[in-house]
Tab-separated table of N, CA and C in Angstrom:
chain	number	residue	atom	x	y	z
F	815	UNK	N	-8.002	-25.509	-9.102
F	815	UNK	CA	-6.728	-24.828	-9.034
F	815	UNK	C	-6.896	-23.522	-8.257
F	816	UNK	N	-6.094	-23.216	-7.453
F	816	UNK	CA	-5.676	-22.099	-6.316
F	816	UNK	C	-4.906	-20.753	-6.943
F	817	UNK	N	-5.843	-19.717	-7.464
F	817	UNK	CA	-5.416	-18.828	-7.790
F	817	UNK	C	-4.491	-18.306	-6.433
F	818	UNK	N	-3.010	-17.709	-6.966
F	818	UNK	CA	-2.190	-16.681	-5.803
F	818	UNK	C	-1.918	-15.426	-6.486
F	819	UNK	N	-1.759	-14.268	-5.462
F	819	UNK	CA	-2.376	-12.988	-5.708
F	819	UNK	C	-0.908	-12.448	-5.027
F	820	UNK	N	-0.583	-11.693	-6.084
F	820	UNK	CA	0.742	-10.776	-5.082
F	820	UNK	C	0.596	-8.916	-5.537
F	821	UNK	N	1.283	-8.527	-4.487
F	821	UNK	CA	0.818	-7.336	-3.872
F	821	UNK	C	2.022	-6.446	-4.978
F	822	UNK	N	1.027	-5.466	-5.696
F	822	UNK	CA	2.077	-4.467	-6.503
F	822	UNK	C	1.757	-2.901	-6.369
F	823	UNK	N	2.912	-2.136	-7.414
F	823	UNK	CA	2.181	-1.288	-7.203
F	823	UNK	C	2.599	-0.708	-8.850
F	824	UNK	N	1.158	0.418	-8.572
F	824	UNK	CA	0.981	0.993	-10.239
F	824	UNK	C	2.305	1.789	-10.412
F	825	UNK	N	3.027	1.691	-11.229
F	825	UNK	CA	3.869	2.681	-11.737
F	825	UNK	C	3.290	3.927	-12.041
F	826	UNK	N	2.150	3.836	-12.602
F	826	UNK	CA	1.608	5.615	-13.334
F	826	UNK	C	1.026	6.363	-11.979
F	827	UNK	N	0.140	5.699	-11.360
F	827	UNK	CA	-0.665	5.878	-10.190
F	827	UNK	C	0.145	5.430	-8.939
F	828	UNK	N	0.659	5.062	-8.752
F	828	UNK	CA	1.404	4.930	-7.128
F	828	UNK	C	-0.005	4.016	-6.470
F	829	UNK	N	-1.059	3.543	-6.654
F	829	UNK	CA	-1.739	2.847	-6.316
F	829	UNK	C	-1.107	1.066	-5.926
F	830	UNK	N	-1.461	0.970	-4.288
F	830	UNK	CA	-1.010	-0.860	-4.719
F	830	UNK	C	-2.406	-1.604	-4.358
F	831	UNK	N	-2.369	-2.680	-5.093
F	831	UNK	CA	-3.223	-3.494	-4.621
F	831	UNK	C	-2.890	-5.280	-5.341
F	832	UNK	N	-3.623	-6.171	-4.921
F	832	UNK	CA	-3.092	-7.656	-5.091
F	832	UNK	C	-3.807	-7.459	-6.737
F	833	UNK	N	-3.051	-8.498	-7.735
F	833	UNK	CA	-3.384	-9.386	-9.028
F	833	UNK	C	-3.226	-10.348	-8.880
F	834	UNK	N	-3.943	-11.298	-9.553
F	834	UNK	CA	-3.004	-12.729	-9.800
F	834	UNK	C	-2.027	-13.048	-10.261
F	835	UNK	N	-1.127	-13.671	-9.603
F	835	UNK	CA	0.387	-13.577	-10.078
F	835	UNK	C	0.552	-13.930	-11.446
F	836	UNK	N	-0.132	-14.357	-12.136
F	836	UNK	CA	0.134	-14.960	-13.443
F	836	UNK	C	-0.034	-13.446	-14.197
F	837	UNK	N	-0.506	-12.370	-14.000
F	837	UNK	CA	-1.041	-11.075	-14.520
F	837	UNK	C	-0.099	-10.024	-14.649
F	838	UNK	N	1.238	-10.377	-13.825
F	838	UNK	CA	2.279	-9.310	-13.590
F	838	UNK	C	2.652	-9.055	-15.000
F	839	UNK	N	3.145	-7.775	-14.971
F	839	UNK	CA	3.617	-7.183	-16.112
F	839	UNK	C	4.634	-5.879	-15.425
F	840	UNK	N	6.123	-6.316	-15.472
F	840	UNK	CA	7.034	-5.418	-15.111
F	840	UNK	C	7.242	-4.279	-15.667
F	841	UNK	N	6.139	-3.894	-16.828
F	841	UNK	CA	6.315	-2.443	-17.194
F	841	UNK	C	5.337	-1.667	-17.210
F	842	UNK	N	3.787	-2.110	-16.241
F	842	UNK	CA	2.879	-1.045	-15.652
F	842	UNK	C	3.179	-1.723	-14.071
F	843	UNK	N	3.948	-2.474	-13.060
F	843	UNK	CA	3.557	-2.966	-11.791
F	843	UNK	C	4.907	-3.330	-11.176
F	844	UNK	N	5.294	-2.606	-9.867
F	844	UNK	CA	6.370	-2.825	-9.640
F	844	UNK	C	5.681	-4.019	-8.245
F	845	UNK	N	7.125	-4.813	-7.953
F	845	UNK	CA	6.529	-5.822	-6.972
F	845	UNK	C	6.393	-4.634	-5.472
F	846	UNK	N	5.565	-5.175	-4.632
F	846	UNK	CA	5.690	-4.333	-3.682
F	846	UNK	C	6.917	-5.380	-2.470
F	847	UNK	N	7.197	-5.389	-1.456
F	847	UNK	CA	8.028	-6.502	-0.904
F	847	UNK	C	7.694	-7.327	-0.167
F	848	UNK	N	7.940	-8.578	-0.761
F	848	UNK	CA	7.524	-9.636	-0.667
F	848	UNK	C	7.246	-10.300	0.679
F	849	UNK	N	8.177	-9.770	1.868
F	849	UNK	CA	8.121	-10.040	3.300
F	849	UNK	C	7.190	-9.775	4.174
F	850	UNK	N	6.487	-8.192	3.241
F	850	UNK	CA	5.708	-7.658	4.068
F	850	UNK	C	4.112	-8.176	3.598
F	851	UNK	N	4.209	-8.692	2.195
F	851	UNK	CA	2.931	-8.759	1.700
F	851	UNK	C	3.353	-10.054	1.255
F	852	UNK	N	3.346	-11.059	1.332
F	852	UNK	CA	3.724	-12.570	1.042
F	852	UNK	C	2.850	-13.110	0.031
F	853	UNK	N	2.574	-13.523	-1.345
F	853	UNK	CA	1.885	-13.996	-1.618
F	853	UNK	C	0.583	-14.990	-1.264
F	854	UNK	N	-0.758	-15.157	-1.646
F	854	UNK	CA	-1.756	-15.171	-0.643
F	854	UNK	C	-3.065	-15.881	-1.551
F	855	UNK	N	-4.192	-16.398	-0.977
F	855	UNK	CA	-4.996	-17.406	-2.032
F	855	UNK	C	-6.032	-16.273	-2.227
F	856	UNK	N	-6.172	-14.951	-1.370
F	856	UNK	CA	-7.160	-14.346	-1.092
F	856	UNK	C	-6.509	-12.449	-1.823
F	857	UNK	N	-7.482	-11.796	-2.415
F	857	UNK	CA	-6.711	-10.363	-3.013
F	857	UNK	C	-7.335	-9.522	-1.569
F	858	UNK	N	-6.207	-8.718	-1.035
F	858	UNK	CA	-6.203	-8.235	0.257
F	858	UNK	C	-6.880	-6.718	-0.465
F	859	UNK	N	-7.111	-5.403	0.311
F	859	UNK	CA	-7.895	-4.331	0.444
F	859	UNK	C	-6.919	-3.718	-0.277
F	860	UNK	N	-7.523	-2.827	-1.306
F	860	UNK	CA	-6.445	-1.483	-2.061
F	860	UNK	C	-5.623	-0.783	-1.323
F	861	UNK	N	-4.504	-0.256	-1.846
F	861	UNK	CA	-4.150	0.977	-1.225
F	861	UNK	C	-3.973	2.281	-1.955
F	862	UNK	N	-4.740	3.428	-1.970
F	862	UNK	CA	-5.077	4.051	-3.115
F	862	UNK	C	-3.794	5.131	-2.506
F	863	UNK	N	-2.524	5.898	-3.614
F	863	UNK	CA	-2.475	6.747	-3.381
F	863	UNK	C	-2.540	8.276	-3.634
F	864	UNK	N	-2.841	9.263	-2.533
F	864	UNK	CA	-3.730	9.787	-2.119
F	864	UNK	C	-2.870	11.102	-1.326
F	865	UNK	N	-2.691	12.221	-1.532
F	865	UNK	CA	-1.946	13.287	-1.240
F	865	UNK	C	-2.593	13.487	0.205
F	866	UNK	N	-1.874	13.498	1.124
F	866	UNK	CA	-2.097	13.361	2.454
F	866	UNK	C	-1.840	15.533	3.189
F	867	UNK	N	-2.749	15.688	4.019
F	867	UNK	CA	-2.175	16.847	4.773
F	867	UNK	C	-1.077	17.199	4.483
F	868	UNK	N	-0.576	18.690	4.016
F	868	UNK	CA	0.599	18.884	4.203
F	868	UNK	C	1.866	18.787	3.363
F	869	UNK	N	1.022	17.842	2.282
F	869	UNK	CA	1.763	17.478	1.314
F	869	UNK	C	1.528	18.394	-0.016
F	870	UNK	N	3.042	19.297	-0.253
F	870	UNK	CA	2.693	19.909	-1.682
F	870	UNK	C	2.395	19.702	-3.297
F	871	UNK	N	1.879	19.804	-3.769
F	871	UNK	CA	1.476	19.767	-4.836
F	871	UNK	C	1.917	20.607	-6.191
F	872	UNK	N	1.913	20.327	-7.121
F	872	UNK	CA	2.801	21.139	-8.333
F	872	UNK	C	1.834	22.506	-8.263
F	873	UNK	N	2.659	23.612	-8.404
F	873	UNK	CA	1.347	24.943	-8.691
F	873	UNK	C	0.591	24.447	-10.035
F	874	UNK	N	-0.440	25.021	-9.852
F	874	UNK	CA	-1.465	24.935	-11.083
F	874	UNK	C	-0.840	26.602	-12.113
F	875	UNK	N	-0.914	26.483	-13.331
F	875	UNK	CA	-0.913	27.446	-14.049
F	875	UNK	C	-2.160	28.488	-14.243
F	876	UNK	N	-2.079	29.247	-13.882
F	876	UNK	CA	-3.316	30.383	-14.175
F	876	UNK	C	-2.885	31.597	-15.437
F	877	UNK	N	-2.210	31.233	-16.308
F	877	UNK	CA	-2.005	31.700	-17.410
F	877	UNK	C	-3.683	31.682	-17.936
F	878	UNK	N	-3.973	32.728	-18.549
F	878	UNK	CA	-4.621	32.535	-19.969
F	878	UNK	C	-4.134	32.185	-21.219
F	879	UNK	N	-5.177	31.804	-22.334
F	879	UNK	CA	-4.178	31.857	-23.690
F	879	UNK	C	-5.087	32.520	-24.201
């Protein structure tokens, strides 16, 4: 039997990468779209995400307590 692998992404982490479709779970993995990433016999390369140049970030607190 021919495991197929479709392309999601983490809800908590913004991370996508392929599972086996039988593994989905709509409340940690949103689908990513289906046209661009078609279901597949093979799990394709991560996509980690990853705060790029330029991109702001929440201030950090420098309070003491």
């Amino acid at each position: 039997m021919t495991t197929h692998y479709m392309r999601v992404k983490n809800k908590a982490t913004g991370h996508e990468f392929d599972i086996p479709a039988q593994s989905f779970d709509p409340e940690k993995y949103s689908k990513v779209d289906p046209k661009r990433y078609p279901e597949t016999t093979r799990p394709r390369r991560p996509k980690p995400n990853v705060l790029k140049a330029g991109r702001k970030t929440a201030p950090v607190k420098t309070d003491k307590e």
